[in-house]
Amino acid sequence: MSTPTRTQRRAERLDDPRFERFRTLRARRLLVAALCGLLAVEAVLFLFIEASPVAVLIPLSLVIVAFVFCLGMLKASTRGIEELPADALDERQWQLRGEAYARAYRIGFGLLVLELAAVVTWRVLEWGTPGTGVLTAAVLLPFHVGLVLPTMVTAWSSRA
Amino acid sequence: MAPRKHSDEVELYNRLTLLRTERGMSRQELADAVGVHYQTIGYLERGEYSPSATLALRLAAVFGLPMEAVFSLTPFRTLSEQVYGTKEPS
């Protein structure tokens, strides 16, 4: 018997029956809501990072730890179909993953348009130079959203 | 994500639950035999997922039956109807 590859081990870990309680539609959608909440808290914290960096650093670290845990649970809840390569998925999972990525692309593009609209509005209304916190958030938040969006969309699906 | 339902989408009926139970197979065993996740067998049995031709042929091969004995575009006759020739009261 050949030893399982890294992909097979990852697929087995994500398909662990111990995570079954996170796989109901309600649990998955609650996790998605929690992750959205954490992203919102992260955005708010960045607004205050310039005024009091040390005071913001502690809650920001806690948010990042909670974010990682939440993302891990979310990946287990979807059995990782949004991240596993094709050879670890069957045809139904492959189809679901394709639909989730297409939807995530549309949502992501919509969010990007909103961000660009915010930048244009900022410039047109001449609100002045944004602070470091706003600039950091403008770079980091889209990165974080891009990182988790396919997982969130897959978890939200009733067919995952 | 709600299952997509196009107006021209044809429903595919199957006898998977009956055949699997008849042979005393679990969903996991059937899934392993055709190389899919056991969850996919559940989706197929409930008619919530239509398989590719390859998967449908593999499933039929596991039961040793032609594909049209397992899958159909029209509803299958019930067992009582086939054995006794009567329709179940609706």
Short mmCIF file of C-alpha atoms in Angstrom, two decimals:
data_model
loop_
_atom_site.label_atom_id
_atom_site.label_comp_id
_atom_site.label_asym_id
_atom_site.label_seq_id
_atom_site.Cartn_x
_atom_site.Cartn_y
_atom_site.Cartn_z
CA MET A 1 0.00 0.00 0.00
CA SER A 2 1.46 3.36 -0.99
CA THR A 3 1.75 6.16 1.55
CA PRO A 4 -0.87 8.88 1.21
CA THR A 5 0.23 12.05 -0.50
CA ARG A 6 0.10 15.46 1.18
CA THR A 7 -3.14 16.21 -0.68
CA GLN A 8 -4.73 12.94 0.45
CA ARG A 9 -3.73 13.63 4.06
CA ARG A 10 -5.15 17.15 3.86
CA ALA A 11 -8.39 15.82 2.30
CA GLU A 12 -8.71 13.20 5.06
CA ARG A 13 -8.10 15.80 7.77
CA LEU A 14 -10.74 18.13 6.33
CA ASP A 15 -13.20 15.21 5.99
CA ASP A 16 -12.72 14.25 9.66
CA PRO A 17 -16.08 13.15 11.16
CA ARG A 18 -15.22 15.05 14.38
CA PHE A 19 -16.08 18.26 12.51
CA GLU A 20 -19.54 16.96 11.59
CA ARG A 21 -21.26 19.43 13.93
CA PHE A 22 -19.89 22.33 11.86
CA ARG A 23 -21.30 20.86 8.63
CA THR A 24 -24.96 21.73 9.07
CA LEU A 25 -26.18 24.65 6.96
CA ARG A 26 -26.95 26.69 10.09
CA ALA A 27 -23.48 26.11 11.60
CA ARG A 28 -21.78 26.96 8.32
CA ARG A 29 -23.75 30.17 7.88
CA LEU A 30 -23.07 31.17 11.50
CA LEU A 31 -19.35 30.68 10.87
CA VAL A 32 -19.60 32.83 7.72
CA ALA A 33 -21.38 35.55 9.74
CA ALA A 34 -18.70 35.31 12.44
CA LEU A 35 -15.95 35.70 9.85
CA CYS A 36 -17.73 38.74 8.32
CA GLY A 37 -17.97 40.20 11.84
CA LEU A 38 -14.26 39.66 12.42
CA LEU A 39 -13.43 41.38 9.12
CA ALA A 40 -15.61 44.34 10.14
CA VAL A 41 -13.93 44.55 13.58
CA GLU A 42 -10.52 44.39 11.85
CA ALA A 43 -11.53 47.30 9.59
CA VAL A 44 -12.66 49.41 12.56
CA LEU A 45 -9.46 48.66 14.50
CA PHE A 46 -7.35 49.87 11.57
CA LEU A 47 -9.08 53.25 11.79
CA PHE A 48 -7.69 53.72 15.31
CA ILE A 49 -4.24 52.22 14.79
CA GLU A 50 -2.66 55.60 14.11
CA ALA A 51 -4.08 57.27 17.23
CA SER A 52 -3.10 54.52 19.66
CA PRO A 53 -1.06 51.76 18.04
CA VAL A 54 -0.25 49.84 21.23
CA ALA A 55 -3.87 49.82 22.47
CA VAL A 56 -5.09 48.56 19.08
CA LEU A 57 -2.37 45.93 18.67
CA ILE A 58 -3.72 43.66 21.45
CA PRO A 59 -7.34 43.42 20.17
CA LEU A 60 -6.00 43.16 16.61
CA SER A 61 -3.88 40.15 17.60
CA LEU A 62 -6.95 38.55 19.22
CA VAL A 63 -8.98 39.22 16.07
CA ILE A 64 -6.29 37.58 13.92
CA VAL A 65 -6.18 34.49 16.17
CA ALA A 66 -10.00 34.24 16.12
CA PHE A 67 -9.89 34.73 12.32
CA VAL A 68 -7.49 31.81 11.87
CA PHE A 69 -9.59 29.52 14.10
CA CYS A 70 -12.81 30.54 12.38
CA LEU A 71 -11.29 29.98 8.94
CA GLY A 72 -10.04 26.54 9.99
CA MET A 73 -13.52 25.54 11.20
CA LEU A 74 -15.04 26.92 8.02
CA LYS A 75 -12.66 24.89 5.84
CA ALA A 76 -13.50 21.74 7.83
CA SER A 77 -17.21 22.54 7.45
CA THR A 78 -16.90 22.54 3.64
CA ARG A 79 -14.49 19.57 3.65
CA GLY A 80 -12.04 21.89 1.93
CA ILE A 81 -13.58 21.46 -1.51
CA GLU A 82 -12.63 25.05 -2.39
CA GLU A 83 -8.92 24.45 -1.82
CA LEU A 84 -8.28 20.79 -2.66
CA PRO A 85 -6.97 19.92 -6.14
CA ALA A 86 -9.20 18.18 -8.68
CA ASP A 87 -7.82 14.68 -8.04
CA ALA A 88 -9.02 14.84 -4.42
CA LEU A 89 -12.59 15.73 -5.40
CA ASP A 90 -15.39 13.86 -7.10
CA GLU A 91 -17.43 15.31 -9.99
CA ARG A 92 -20.19 16.78 -7.76
CA GLN A 93 -17.66 18.49 -5.49
CA TRP A 94 -15.75 19.71 -8.53
CA GLN A 95 -18.95 21.22 -9.95
CA LEU A 96 -19.83 22.83 -6.62
CA ARG A 97 -16.34 24.28 -6.36
CA GLY A 98 -16.62 25.75 -9.86
CA GLU A 99 -19.93 27.40 -9.00
CA ALA A 100 -18.54 28.72 -5.72
CA TYR A 101 -15.50 30.24 -7.47
CA ALA A 102 -17.67 31.85 -10.15
CA ARG A 103 -19.89 33.38 -7.47
CA ALA A 104 -16.89 34.43 -5.36
CA TYR A 105 -15.41 36.13 -8.44
CA ARG A 106 -18.60 38.14 -9.01
CA ILE A 107 -18.85 39.14 -5.33
CA GLY A 108 -15.13 39.98 -5.20
CA PHE A 109 -15.39 42.08 -8.32
CA GLY A 110 -18.40 43.91 -6.84
CA LEU A 111 -16.44 44.64 -3.66
CA LEU A 112 -13.49 45.88 -5.70
CA VAL A 113 -15.77 48.24 -7.63
CA LEU A 114 -17.13 49.54 -4.30
CA GLU A 115 -13.60 50.13 -3.03
CA LEU A 116 -12.63 52.00 -6.20
CA ALA A 117 -15.84 54.05 -5.93
CA ALA A 118 -14.89 54.94 -2.34
CA VAL A 119 -11.40 56.04 -3.50
CA VAL A 120 -12.87 58.17 -6.30
CA THR A 121 -15.41 59.72 -3.89
CA TRP A 122 -12.62 60.45 -1.42
CA ARG A 123 -10.61 62.20 -4.14
CA VAL A 124 -13.55 64.14 -5.62
CA LEU A 125 -14.73 65.41 -2.23
CA GLU A 126 -11.13 66.29 -1.31
CA TRP A 127 -11.25 64.72 2.14
CA GLY A 128 -7.50 65.11 2.50
CA THR A 129 -4.73 62.55 2.72
CA PRO A 130 -5.90 59.33 4.40
CA GLY A 131 -3.98 58.20 7.48
CA THR A 132 -1.71 55.17 7.70
CA GLY A 133 -4.51 53.12 9.26
CA VAL A 134 -6.89 53.72 6.37
CA LEU A 135 -4.15 52.97 3.82
CA THR A 136 -3.15 49.76 5.63
CA ALA A 137 -6.81 48.69 5.80
CA ALA A 138 -7.28 49.51 2.10
CA VAL A 139 -4.46 47.09 1.22
CA LEU A 140 -4.88 44.39 3.89
CA LEU A 141 -8.67 44.01 3.96
CA PRO A 142 -9.10 43.20 0.25
CA PHE A 143 -6.27 40.69 0.67
CA HIS A 144 -8.03 39.05 3.62
CA VAL A 145 -11.38 39.09 1.85
CA GLY A 146 -9.82 37.56 -1.28
CA LEU A 147 -8.27 34.87 0.89
CA VAL A 148 -11.50 33.76 2.54
CA LEU A 149 -14.18 34.63 -0.03
CA PRO A 150 -14.22 31.25 -1.88
CA THR A 151 -14.46 29.43 1.48
CA MET A 152 -17.25 31.71 2.67
CA VAL A 153 -19.23 31.33 -0.56
CA THR A 154 -18.81 27.54 -0.50
CA ALA A 155 -19.87 27.36 3.16
CA TRP A 156 -22.92 29.53 2.47
CA SER A 157 -24.10 27.14 -0.25
CA SER A 158 -26.87 24.77 0.79
CA ARG A 159 -25.29 22.00 -1.30
CA ALA A 160 -21.80 21.99 0.30
CA MET B 1 -26.51 28.33 -3.16
CA ALA B 2 -29.87 26.96 -4.25
CA PRO B 3 -29.81 24.13 -6.82
CA ARG B 4 -30.10 25.64 -10.25
CA LYS B 5 -33.35 24.74 -11.89
CA HIS B 6 -33.62 25.62 -15.54
CA SER B 7 -37.03 25.32 -17.10
CA ASP B 8 -35.61 22.87 -19.66
CA GLU B 9 -33.72 20.82 -17.07
CA VAL B 10 -34.80 17.20 -17.24
CA GLU B 11 -35.24 15.28 -13.99
CA LEU B 12 -33.32 12.03 -13.78
CA TYR B 13 -34.95 9.23 -11.80
CA ASN B 14 -32.92 6.41 -10.27
CA ARG B 15 -33.23 3.18 -8.31
CA LEU B 16 -30.00 3.61 -6.37
CA THR B 17 -31.55 3.38 -2.88
CA LEU B 18 -33.48 0.24 -3.76
CA LEU B 19 -30.54 -1.51 -5.43
CA ARG B 20 -28.07 -0.51 -2.71
CA THR B 21 -30.38 -1.68 0.08
CA GLU B 22 -31.17 -4.88 -1.81
CA ARG B 23 -27.48 -5.70 -1.93
CA GLY B 24 -26.89 -4.68 1.70
CA MET B 25 -24.39 -2.00 0.76
CA SER B 26 -23.73 1.14 2.77
CA ARG B 27 -23.41 4.51 1.05
CA GLN B 28 -19.71 4.47 1.91
CA GLU B 29 -19.22 1.07 0.24
CA LEU B 30 -21.01 2.17 -2.91
CA ALA B 31 -19.08 5.44 -2.90
CA ASP B 32 -15.76 3.56 -2.60
CA ALA B 33 -16.79 1.22 -5.42
CA VAL B 34 -17.37 4.08 -7.86
CA GLY B 35 -14.75 6.51 -6.49
CA VAL B 36 -16.89 9.34 -5.15
CA HIS B 37 -17.55 10.87 -1.73
CA TYR B 38 -20.30 9.10 0.29
CA GLN B 39 -22.15 12.44 0.47
CA THR B 40 -22.47 12.37 -3.33
CA ILE B 41 -24.31 9.02 -3.14
CA GLY B 42 -26.84 10.70 -0.84
CA TYR B 43 -27.30 13.55 -3.31
CA LEU B 44 -27.75 11.05 -6.16
CA GLU B 45 -30.28 8.98 -4.23
CA ARG B 46 -32.36 12.03 -3.38
CA GLY B 47 -32.25 13.13 -7.02
CA GLU B 48 -30.47 16.34 -6.07
CA TYR B 49 -27.56 15.67 -8.37
CA SER B 50 -27.51 14.19 -11.87
CA PRO B 51 -24.38 12.11 -12.52
CA SER B 52 -22.14 12.26 -15.56
CA ALA B 53 -22.48 9.41 -18.05
CA THR B 54 -19.22 7.93 -16.74
CA LEU B 55 -20.45 7.86 -13.13
CA ALA B 56 -23.86 6.52 -14.16
CA LEU B 57 -22.17 3.69 -16.09
CA ARG B 58 -19.89 2.92 -13.14
CA LEU B 59 -22.87 2.76 -10.78
CA ALA B 60 -24.77 0.47 -13.13
CA ALA B 61 -21.68 -1.74 -13.44
CA VAL B 62 -21.45 -2.11 -9.63
CA PHE B 63 -24.99 -3.51 -9.62
CA GLY B 64 -24.32 -5.58 -12.75
CA LEU B 65 -27.23 -3.96 -14.56
CA PRO B 66 -27.65 -1.93 -17.76
CA MET B 67 -27.74 1.83 -17.18
CA GLU B 68 -31.43 2.08 -18.12
CA ALA B 69 -32.26 -0.30 -15.25
CA VAL B 70 -30.73 2.15 -12.77
CA PHE B 71 -31.47 5.55 -14.34
CA SER B 72 -34.50 6.75 -16.25
CA LEU B 73 -35.94 9.99 -17.59
CA THR B 74 -39.43 8.81 -16.58
CA PRO B 75 -40.42 7.65 -13.07
CA PHE B 76 -39.86 3.96 -12.36
CA ARG B 77 -42.83 1.74 -11.59
CA THR B 78 -43.01 0.86 -7.90
CA LEU B 79 -42.06 -2.63 -6.74
CA SER B 80 -45.66 -3.54 -5.75
CA GLU B 81 -46.89 -2.41 -9.14
CA GLN B 82 -44.32 -4.60 -10.88
CA VAL B 83 -44.93 -7.66 -8.70
CA TYR B 84 -48.70 -7.49 -8.35
CA GLY B 85 -49.53 -5.33 -11.31
CA THR B 86 -51.51 -2.87 -9.23
CA LYS B 87 -50.89 0.80 -8.64
CA GLU B 88 -50.30 1.98 -5.07
CA PRO B 89 -53.20 4.05 -3.72
CA SER B 90 -52.19 7.70 -3.93
#
